[in-house]
Short mmCIF file of C-alpha atoms and ligand atoms in Angstrom, two decimals:
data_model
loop_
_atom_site.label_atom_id
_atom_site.label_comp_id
_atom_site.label_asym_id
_atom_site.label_seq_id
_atom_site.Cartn_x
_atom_site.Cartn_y
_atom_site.Cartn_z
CA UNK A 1 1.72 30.29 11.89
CA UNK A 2 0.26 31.25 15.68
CA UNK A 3 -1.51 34.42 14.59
CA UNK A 4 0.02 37.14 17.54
CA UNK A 5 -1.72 39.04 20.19
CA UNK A 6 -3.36 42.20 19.67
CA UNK A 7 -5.42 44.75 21.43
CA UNK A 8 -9.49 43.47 22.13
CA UNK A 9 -10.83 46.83 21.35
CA UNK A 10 -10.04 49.29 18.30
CA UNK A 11 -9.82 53.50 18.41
CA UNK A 12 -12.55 55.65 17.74
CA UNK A 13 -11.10 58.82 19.26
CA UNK A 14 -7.44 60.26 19.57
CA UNK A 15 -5.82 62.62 21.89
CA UNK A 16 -2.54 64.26 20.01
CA UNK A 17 0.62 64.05 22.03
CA UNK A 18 3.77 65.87 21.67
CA UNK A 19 7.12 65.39 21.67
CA UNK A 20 9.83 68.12 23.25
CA UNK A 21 13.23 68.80 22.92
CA UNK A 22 15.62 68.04 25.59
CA UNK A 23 16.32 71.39 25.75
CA UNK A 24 12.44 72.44 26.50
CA UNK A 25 12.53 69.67 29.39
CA UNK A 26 15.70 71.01 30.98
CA UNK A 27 13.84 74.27 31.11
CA UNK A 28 10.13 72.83 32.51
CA UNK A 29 12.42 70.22 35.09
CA UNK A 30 13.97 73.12 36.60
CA UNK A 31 11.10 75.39 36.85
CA UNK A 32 9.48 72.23 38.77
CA UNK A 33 12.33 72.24 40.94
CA UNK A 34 13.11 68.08 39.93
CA UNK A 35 10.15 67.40 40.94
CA UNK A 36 7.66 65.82 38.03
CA UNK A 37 4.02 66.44 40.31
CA UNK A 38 4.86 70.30 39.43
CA UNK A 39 5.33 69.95 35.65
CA UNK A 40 2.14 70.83 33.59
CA UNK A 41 0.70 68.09 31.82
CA UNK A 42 1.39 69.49 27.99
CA UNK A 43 5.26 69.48 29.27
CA UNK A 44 4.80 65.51 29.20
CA UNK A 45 5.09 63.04 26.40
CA UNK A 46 4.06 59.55 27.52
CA UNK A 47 2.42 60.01 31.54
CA UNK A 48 3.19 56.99 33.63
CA UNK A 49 2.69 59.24 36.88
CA UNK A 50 -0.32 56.65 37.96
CA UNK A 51 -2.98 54.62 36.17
CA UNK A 52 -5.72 56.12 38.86
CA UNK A 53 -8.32 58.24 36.76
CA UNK A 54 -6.33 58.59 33.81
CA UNK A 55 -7.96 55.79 31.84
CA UNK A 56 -9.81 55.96 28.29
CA UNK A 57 -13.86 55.22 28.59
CA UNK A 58 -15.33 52.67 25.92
CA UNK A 59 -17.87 54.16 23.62
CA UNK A 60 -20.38 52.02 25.46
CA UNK A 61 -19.60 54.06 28.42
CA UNK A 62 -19.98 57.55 26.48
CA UNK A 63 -23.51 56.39 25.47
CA UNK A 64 -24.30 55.85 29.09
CA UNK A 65 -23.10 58.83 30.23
CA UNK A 66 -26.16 60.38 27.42
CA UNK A 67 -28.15 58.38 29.70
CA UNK A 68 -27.34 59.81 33.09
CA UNK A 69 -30.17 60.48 35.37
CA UNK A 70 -29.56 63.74 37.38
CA UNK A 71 -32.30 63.00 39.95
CA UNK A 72 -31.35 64.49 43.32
CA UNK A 73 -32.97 61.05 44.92
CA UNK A 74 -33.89 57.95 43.61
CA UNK A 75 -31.93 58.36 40.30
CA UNK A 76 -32.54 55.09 37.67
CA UNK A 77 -28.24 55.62 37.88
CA UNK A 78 -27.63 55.10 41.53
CA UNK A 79 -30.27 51.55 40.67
CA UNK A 80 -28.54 50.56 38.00
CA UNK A 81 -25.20 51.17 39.60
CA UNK A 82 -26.89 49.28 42.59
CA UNK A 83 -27.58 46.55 40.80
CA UNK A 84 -24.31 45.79 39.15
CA UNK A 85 -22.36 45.46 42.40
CA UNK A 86 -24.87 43.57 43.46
CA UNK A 87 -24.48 41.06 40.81
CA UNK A 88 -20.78 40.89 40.63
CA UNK A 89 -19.60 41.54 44.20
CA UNK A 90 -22.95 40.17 46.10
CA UNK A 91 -23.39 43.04 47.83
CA UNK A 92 -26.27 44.35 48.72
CA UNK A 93 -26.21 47.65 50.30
CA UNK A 94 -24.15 50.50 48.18
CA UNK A 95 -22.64 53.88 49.36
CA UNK A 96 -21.33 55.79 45.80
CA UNK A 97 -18.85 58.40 47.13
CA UNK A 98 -16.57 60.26 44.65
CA UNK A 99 -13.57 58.33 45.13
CA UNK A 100 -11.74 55.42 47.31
CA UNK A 101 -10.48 57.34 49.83
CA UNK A 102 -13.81 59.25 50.73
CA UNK A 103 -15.35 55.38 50.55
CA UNK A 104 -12.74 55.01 53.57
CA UNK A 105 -13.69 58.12 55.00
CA UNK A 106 -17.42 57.45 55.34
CA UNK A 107 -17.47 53.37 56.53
CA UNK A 108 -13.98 54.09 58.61
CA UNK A 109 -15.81 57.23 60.23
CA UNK A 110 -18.44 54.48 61.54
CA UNK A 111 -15.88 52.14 62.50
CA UNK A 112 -12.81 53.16 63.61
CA UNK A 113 -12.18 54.48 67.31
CA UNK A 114 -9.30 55.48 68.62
CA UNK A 115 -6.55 52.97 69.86
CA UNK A 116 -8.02 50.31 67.56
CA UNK A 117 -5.61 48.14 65.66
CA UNK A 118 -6.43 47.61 61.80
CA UNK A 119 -4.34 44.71 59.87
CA UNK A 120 -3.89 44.23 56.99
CA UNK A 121 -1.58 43.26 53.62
CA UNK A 122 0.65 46.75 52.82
CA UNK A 123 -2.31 49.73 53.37
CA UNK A 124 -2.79 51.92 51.17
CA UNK A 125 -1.54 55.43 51.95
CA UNK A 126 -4.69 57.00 52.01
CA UNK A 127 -6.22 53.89 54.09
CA UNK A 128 -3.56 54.27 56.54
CA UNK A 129 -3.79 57.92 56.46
CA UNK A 130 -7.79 57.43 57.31
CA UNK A 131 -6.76 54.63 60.00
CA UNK A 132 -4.30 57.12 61.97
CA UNK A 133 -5.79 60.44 61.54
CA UNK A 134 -8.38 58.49 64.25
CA UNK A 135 -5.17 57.52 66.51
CA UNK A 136 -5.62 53.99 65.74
CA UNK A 137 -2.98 51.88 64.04
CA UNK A 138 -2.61 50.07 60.77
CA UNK A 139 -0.25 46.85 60.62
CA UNK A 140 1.02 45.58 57.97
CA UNK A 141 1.10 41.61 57.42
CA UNK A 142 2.18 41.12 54.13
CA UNK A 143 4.20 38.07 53.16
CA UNK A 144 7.90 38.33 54.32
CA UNK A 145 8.40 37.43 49.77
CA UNK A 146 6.85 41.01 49.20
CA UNK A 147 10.76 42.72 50.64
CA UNK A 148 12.55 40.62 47.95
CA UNK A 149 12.17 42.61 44.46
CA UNK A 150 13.95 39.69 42.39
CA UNK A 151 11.89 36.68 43.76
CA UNK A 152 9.69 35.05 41.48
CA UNK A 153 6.17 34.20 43.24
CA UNK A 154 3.23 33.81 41.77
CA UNK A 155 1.20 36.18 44.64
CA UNK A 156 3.56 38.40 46.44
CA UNK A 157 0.70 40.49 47.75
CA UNK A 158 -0.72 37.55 49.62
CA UNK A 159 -0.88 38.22 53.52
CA UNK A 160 1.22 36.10 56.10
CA UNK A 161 -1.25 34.27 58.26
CA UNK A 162 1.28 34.15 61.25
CA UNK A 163 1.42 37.76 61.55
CA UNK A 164 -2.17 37.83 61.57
CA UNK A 165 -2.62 35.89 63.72
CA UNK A 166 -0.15 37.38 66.01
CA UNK A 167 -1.60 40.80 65.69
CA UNK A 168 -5.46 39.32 65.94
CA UNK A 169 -4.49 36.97 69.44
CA UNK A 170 -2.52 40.30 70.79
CA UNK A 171 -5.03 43.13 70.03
CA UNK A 172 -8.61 41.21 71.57
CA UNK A 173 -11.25 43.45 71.27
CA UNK A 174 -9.54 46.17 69.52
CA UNK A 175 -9.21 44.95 65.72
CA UNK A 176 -13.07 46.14 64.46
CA UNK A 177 -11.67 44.70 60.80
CA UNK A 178 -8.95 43.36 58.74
CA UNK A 179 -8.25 45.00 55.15
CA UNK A 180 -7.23 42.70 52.27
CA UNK A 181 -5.98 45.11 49.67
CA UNK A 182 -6.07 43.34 46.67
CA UNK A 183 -3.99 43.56 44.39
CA UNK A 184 -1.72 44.55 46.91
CA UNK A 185 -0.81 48.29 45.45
CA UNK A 186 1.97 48.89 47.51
CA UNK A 187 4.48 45.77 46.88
CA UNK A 188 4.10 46.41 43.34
CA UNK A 189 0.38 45.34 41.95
CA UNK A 190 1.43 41.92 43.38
CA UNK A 191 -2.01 39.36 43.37
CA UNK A 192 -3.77 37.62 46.22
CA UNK A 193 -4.37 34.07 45.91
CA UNK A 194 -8.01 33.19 46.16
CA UNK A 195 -6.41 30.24 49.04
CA UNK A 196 -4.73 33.17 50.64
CA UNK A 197 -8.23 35.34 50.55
CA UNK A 198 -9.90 32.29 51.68
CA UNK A 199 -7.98 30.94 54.54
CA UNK A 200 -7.20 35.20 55.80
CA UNK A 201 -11.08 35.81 56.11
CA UNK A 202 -11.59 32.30 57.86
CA UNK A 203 -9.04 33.42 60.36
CA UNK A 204 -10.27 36.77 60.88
CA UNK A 205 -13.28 35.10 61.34
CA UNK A 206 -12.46 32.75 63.99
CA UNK A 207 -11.59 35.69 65.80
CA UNK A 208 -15.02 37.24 65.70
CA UNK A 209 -13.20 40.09 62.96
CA UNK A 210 -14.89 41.08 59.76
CA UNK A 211 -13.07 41.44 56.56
CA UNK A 212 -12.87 44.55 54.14
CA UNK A 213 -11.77 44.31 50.95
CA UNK A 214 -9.74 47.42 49.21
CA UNK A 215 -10.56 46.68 45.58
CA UNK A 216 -9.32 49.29 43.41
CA UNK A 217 -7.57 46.19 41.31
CA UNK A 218 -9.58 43.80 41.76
CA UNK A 219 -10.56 42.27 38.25
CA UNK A 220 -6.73 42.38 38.19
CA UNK A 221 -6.30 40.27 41.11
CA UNK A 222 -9.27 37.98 38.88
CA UNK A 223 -7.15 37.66 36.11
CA UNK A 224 -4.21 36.46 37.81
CA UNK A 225 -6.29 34.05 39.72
CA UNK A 226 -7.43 32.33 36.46
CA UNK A 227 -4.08 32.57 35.20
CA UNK A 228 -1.67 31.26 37.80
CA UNK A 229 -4.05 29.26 40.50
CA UNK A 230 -4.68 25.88 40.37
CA UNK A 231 -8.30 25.02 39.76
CA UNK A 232 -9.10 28.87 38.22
CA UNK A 233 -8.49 28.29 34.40
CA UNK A 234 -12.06 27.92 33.22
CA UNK A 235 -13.74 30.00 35.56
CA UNK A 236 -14.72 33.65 34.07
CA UNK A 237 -13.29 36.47 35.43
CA UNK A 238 -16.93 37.01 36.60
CA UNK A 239 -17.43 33.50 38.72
CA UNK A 240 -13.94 34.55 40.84
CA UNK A 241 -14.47 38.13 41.24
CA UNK A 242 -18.46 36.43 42.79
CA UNK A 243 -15.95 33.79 44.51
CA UNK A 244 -13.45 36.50 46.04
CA UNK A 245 -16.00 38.14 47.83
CA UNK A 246 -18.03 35.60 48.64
CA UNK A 247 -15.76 35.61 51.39
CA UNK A 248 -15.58 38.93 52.93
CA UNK A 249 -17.82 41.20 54.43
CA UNK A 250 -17.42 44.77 53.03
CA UNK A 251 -15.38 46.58 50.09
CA UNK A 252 -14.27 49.74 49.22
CA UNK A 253 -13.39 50.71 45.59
CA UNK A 254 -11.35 53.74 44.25
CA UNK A 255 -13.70 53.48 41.12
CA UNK A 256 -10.71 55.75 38.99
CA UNK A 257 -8.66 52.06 38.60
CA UNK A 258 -10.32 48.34 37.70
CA UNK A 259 -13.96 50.95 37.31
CA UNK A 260 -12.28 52.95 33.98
CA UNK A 261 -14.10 55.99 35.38
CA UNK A 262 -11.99 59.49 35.70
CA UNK A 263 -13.20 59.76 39.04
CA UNK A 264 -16.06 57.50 41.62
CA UNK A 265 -15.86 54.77 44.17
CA UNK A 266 -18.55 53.28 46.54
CA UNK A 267 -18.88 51.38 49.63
CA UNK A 268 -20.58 47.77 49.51
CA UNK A 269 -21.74 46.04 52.30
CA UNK A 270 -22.78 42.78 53.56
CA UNK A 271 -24.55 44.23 56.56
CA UNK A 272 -27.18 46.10 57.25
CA UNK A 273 -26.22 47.70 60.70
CA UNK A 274 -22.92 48.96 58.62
CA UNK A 275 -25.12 50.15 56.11
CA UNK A 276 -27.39 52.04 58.36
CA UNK A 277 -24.27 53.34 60.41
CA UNK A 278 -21.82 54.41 56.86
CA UNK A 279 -25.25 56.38 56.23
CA UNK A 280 -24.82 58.97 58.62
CA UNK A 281 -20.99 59.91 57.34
CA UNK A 282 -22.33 59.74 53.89
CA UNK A 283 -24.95 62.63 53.77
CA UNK A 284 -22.77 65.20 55.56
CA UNK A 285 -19.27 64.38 53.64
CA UNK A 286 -20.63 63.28 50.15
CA UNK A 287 -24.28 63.94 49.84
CA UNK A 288 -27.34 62.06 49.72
CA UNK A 289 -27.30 57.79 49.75
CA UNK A 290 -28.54 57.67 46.11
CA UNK A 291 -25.88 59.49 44.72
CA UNK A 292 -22.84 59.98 47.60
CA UNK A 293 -20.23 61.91 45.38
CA UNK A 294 -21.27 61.07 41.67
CA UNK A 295 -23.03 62.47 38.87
CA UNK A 296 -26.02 60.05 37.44
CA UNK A 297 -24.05 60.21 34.35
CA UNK A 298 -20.93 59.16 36.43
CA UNK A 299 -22.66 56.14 38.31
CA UNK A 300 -24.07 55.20 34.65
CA UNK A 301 -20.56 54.81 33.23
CA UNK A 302 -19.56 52.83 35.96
CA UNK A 303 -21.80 50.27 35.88
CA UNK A 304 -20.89 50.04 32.17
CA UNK A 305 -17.22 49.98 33.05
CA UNK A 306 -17.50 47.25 35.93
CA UNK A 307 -19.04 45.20 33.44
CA UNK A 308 -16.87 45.35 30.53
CA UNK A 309 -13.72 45.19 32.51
CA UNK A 310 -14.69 42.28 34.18
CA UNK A 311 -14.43 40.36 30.88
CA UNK A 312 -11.14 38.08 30.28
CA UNK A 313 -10.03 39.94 26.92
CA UNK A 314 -9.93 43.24 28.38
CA UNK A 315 -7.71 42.36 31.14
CA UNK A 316 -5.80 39.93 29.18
CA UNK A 317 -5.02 42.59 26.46
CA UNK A 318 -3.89 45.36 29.50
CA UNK A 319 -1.62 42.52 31.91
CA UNK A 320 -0.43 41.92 28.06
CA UNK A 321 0.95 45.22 27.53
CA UNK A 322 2.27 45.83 31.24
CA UNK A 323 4.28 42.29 30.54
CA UNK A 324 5.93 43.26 27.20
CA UNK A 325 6.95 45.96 28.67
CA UNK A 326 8.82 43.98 31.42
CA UNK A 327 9.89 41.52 28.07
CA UNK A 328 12.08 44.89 26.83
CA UNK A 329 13.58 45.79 30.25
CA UNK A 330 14.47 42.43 30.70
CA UNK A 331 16.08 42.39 27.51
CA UNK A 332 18.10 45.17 28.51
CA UNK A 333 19.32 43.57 31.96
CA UNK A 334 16.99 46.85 34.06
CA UNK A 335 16.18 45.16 37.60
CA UNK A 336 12.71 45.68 38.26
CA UNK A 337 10.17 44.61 40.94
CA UNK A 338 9.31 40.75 39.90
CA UNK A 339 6.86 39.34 38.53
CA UNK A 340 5.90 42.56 36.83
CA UNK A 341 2.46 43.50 38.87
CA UNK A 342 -0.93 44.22 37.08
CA UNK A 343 -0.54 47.80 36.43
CA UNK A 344 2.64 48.85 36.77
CA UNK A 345 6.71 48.12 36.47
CA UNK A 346 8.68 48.80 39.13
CA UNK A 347 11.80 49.71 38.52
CA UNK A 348 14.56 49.12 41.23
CA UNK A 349 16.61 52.98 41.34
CA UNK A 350 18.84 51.54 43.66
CA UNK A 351 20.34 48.67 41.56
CA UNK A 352 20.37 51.20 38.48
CA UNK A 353 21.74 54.43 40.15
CA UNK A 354 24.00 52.18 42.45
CA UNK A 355 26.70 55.35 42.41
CA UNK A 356 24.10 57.28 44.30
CA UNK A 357 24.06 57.70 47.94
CA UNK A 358 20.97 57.15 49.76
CA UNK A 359 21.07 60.44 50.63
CA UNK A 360 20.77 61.95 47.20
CA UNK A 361 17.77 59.83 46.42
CA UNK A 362 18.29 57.68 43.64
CA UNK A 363 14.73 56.94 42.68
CA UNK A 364 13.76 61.03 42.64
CA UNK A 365 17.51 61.22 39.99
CA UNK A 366 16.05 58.41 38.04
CA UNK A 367 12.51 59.82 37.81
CA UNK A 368 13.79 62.80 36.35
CA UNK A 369 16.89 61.29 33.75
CA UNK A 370 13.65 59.48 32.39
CA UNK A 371 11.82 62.94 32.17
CA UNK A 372 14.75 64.62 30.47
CA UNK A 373 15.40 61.41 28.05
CA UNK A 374 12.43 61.34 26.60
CA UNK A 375 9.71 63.27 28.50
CA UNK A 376 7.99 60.32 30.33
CA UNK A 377 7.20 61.18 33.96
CA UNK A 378 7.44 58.45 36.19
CA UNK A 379 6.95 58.52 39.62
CA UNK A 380 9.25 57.75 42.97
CA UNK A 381 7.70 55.49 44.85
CA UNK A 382 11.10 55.49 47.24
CA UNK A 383 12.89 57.47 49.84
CA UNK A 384 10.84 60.89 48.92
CA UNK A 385 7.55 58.83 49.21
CA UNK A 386 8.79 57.12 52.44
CA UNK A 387 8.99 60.82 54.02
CA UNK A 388 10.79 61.60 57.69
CA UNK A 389 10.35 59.59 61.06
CA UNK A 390 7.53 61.66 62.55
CA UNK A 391 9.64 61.72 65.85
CA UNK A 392 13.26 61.71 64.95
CA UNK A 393 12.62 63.38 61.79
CA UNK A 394 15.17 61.74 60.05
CA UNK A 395 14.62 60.49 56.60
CA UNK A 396 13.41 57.15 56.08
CA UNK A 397 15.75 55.10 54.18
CA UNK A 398 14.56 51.36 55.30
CA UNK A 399 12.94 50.74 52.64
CA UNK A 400 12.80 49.90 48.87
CA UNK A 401 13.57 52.89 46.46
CA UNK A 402 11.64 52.47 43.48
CA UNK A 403 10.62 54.69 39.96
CA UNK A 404 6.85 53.43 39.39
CA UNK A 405 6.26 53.02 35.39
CA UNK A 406 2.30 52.86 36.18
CA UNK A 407 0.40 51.94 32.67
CA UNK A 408 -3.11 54.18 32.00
CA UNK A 409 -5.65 51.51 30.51
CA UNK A 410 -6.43 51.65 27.17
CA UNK A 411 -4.78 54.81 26.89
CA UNK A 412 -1.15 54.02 25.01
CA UNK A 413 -0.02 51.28 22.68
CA UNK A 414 2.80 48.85 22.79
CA UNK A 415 4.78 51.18 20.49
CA UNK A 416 4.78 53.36 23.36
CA UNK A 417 6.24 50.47 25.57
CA UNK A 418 9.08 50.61 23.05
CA UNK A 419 9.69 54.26 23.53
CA UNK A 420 9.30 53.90 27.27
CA UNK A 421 11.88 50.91 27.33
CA UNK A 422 14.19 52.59 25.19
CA UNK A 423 14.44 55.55 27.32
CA UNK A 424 14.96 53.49 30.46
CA UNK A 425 17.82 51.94 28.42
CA UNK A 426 19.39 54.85 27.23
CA UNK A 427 19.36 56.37 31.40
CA UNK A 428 20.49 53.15 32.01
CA UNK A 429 23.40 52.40 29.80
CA UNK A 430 25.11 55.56 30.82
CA UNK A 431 24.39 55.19 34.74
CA UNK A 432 28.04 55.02 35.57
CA UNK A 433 28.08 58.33 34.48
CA UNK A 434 25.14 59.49 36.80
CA UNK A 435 27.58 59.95 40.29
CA UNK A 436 25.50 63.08 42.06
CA UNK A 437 21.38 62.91 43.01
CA UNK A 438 19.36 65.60 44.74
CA UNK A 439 18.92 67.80 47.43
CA UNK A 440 16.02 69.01 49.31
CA UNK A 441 15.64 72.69 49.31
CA UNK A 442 12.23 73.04 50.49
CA UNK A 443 9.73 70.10 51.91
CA UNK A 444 6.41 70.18 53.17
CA UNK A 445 5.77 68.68 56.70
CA UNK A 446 3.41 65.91 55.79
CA UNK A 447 3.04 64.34 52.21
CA UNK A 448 6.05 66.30 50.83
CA UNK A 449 6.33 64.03 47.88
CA UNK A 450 4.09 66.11 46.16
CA UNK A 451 5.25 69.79 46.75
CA UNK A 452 9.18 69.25 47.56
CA UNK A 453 11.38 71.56 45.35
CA UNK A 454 15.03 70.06 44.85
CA UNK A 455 18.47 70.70 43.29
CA UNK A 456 20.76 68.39 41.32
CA UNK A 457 23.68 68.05 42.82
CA UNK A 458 27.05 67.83 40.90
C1 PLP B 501 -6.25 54.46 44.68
C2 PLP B 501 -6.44 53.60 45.83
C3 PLP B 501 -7.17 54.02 46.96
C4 PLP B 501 -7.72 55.42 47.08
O1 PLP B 501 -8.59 55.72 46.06
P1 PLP B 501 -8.75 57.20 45.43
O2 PLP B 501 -9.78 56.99 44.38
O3 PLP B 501 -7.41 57.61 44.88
O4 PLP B 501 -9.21 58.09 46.51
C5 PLP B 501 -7.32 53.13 47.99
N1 PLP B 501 -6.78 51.91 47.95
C6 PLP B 501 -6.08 51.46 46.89
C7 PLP B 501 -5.51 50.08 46.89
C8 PLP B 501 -5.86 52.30 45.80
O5 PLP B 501 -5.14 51.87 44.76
#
């Protein structure tokens, strides 16, 4: 007998969890107004809000973080840290900030001017947040296969090279870079192909147009490389990650995802004049070059992570669990964004809630049946998310509308995946029954996802 898959790592330290009535959750979802960013944290069972931060550090890591050298300057952290992105990503000058989007803030503060245009494969919303806040423009050439949830590609995150083309020719003198985002977040943790990462850079640099890479996910992107490419299944995770960036000229890294730190990033760069120029944003918005935004103890842990999570079995035994959880949804018939991505299942609200008018918001409904099932908070990634037309402020309802189940690494176990399937079964079986969604009561102007209170309807 084929002995079965299990977990590469064991537990050495537990974190109780709690289960609530439905009753209780009735209570906590009102006082959060339907919306799941206001519940506490002890009001949840199973948290599949995102997998940013929320990871669990090896013990490896813990002894590093003993290790930590609080130096103000010149800490043997920031070195060591220094040295590990050196040797996986070939970078050789390093920026730590405290997270990915203040790694954008300090190289885009260097970069970007106004009225530039910035391409690239489905931004980030904190990337395209940093990209307009400077009136310039982000523009998204993903793959036309990223708008179809049911379409089974190997890399639906890749980026179309006639639309970057389009936007490169058009915008002469105005693009300073192109951002590959890989894995591409916002279609659903879909991969890059290393042909696609290789053939996008040698057309950005054609044009004279330098490549960033946004690598939150990156060993991610690795593992599905080695997995579904042609010409990848010996290489270690390792020689692709080298190979990825062997083509581009800068990264930034939200250090809280592929890093399995609770909070970091950095900036790597290829160049110096980048380096010198990211230098100057650095000390006044994070602090000084050696340590940016992180503790020595943080940096130490990092390095640690980067290393260890760069190794096949780790990534294997995470991609593992996020695919048997797809295995159970498919099993009960729940549409979902396909293939399932690298850290998260996206569920399609739409398809399941199809009694639900746009206007009621069938992802933000489905988001909280799952909360009052079984006390798993999800999170809309849909019609909330997509916000109002800045001009005609009219809600946005073009896109998909989606219930992100986003999987914290090494945090829960497959029998969790059970629980979390069954719930989305038992929502799902009695959707015909589910015929009113939400209202808005109150919304923020900008980034209301977070704050809106709501009603049920019906
Ligand atoms: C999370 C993320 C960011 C921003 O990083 P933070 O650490 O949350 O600031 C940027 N890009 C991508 C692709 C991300 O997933």
């Amino acid at each position: 007998m084929e002995l079965p898959f299990a977990e590469s790592w064991k537990i050495k330290m537990i974190e109780p969890i709690r289960r609530s009535t439905r009753q209780e959750r009735e209570q906590w979802l009102k006082e959060a107004h339907y919306n799941v960013f206001q519940l506490k944290a002890e009001q949840v069972y199973i948290d599949l809000l995102t997998d940013s931060g929320t990871g669990a550090m090896s013990d490896r890591q813990w002894a590093e973080m003993m290790l930590g050298d609080e130096s103000y300057a010149g800490a043997t952290s920031f070195y060591k840290l220094e040295k590990r992105i050196r040797d996986l990503f070939g970078m050789p000058y390093v920026i730590p900030t405290h997270q990915g989007r203040a790694a954008e803030n300090v190289l885009f503060s260097y970069l970007v001017k106004e009225g530039d245009v910035i391409p690239g494969n489905a931004h980030f919303d904190t990337t395209k947040g940093h990209i307009e806040s400077r009136h310039a423009h982000a523009i998204d050439v993903t793959t036309d296969e990223a708008k179809d949830t049911q379409l089974e590609v190997p890399f639906k995150g890749n980026v179309s090279l006639e639309k970057l083309e389009k936007v490169l020719t058009e915008n002469k003198g105005r693009v300073p870079f192109m951002v590959l985002t890989i894995t591409n977040n916002t279609v659903g943790g879909q991969p890059v192909s290393m042909e696609n990462i290789r053939e996008t850079c040698a057309l950005c640099h054609r044009h004279g147009v330098p490549v960033v890479m946004d690598s939150a996910r990156f060993a991610e992107n690795a593992y599905f490389i080695k997995t579904r490419e042609a010409g990848y299944a010996d290489r270690t995770i390792k020689e692709i990650t080298a190979e990825m960036y062997s083509h581009v000229d800068a990264m930034t890294m939200s250090a809280k995802k592929d890093g399995i730190v609770n909070m970091g990033g950095f900036i790597g760069m290829k160049n110096r004049e980048w380096y010198e120029g990211a230098k100057l944003y650095c000390i006044p918005f994070e602090g000084y070059v050696t340590y940016g935004g992180m503790n020595g103890r943080d940096m130490n842990a990092l390095a640690q992570g980067l290393d260890e999570n760069t190794e096949f079995d780790m990534l294997h035994t995470r991609i593992h669990q996020v695919a048997y959880l797809a295995s159970k949804l498919d099993e009960y018939g729940i549409p979902y964004q396909r293939p399932a991505g690298g850290h998260a299942i996206f569920v399609d609200a739409d398809k399941v809630l199809d009694r639900i008018p746009k206007e009621e918001f069938p992802a933000q409904t489905l988001t909280c049946e799952l909360y009052l099932e079984a006390g798993i908070r999800a999170c809309e990634i849909g019609y909330m998310l997509a916000d109002r037309d800045p001009e005609t402020r009219e809600n946005r309802f073009g896109g998909l509308d989606l219930v992100r189940l986003c999987i914290p690494r090494r945090v829960y176990t497959d029998n969790h995946m059970n629980v979390i399937a069954a719930a989305m079964k038992n929502v799902y079986d009695r959707r015909a029954e589910i015929t009113r969604g939400v209202a808005i009561e109150w919304e923020a102007p900008l980034m209301r996802h977070f704050t809106v209170q709501l009603k049920r309807l019906g």
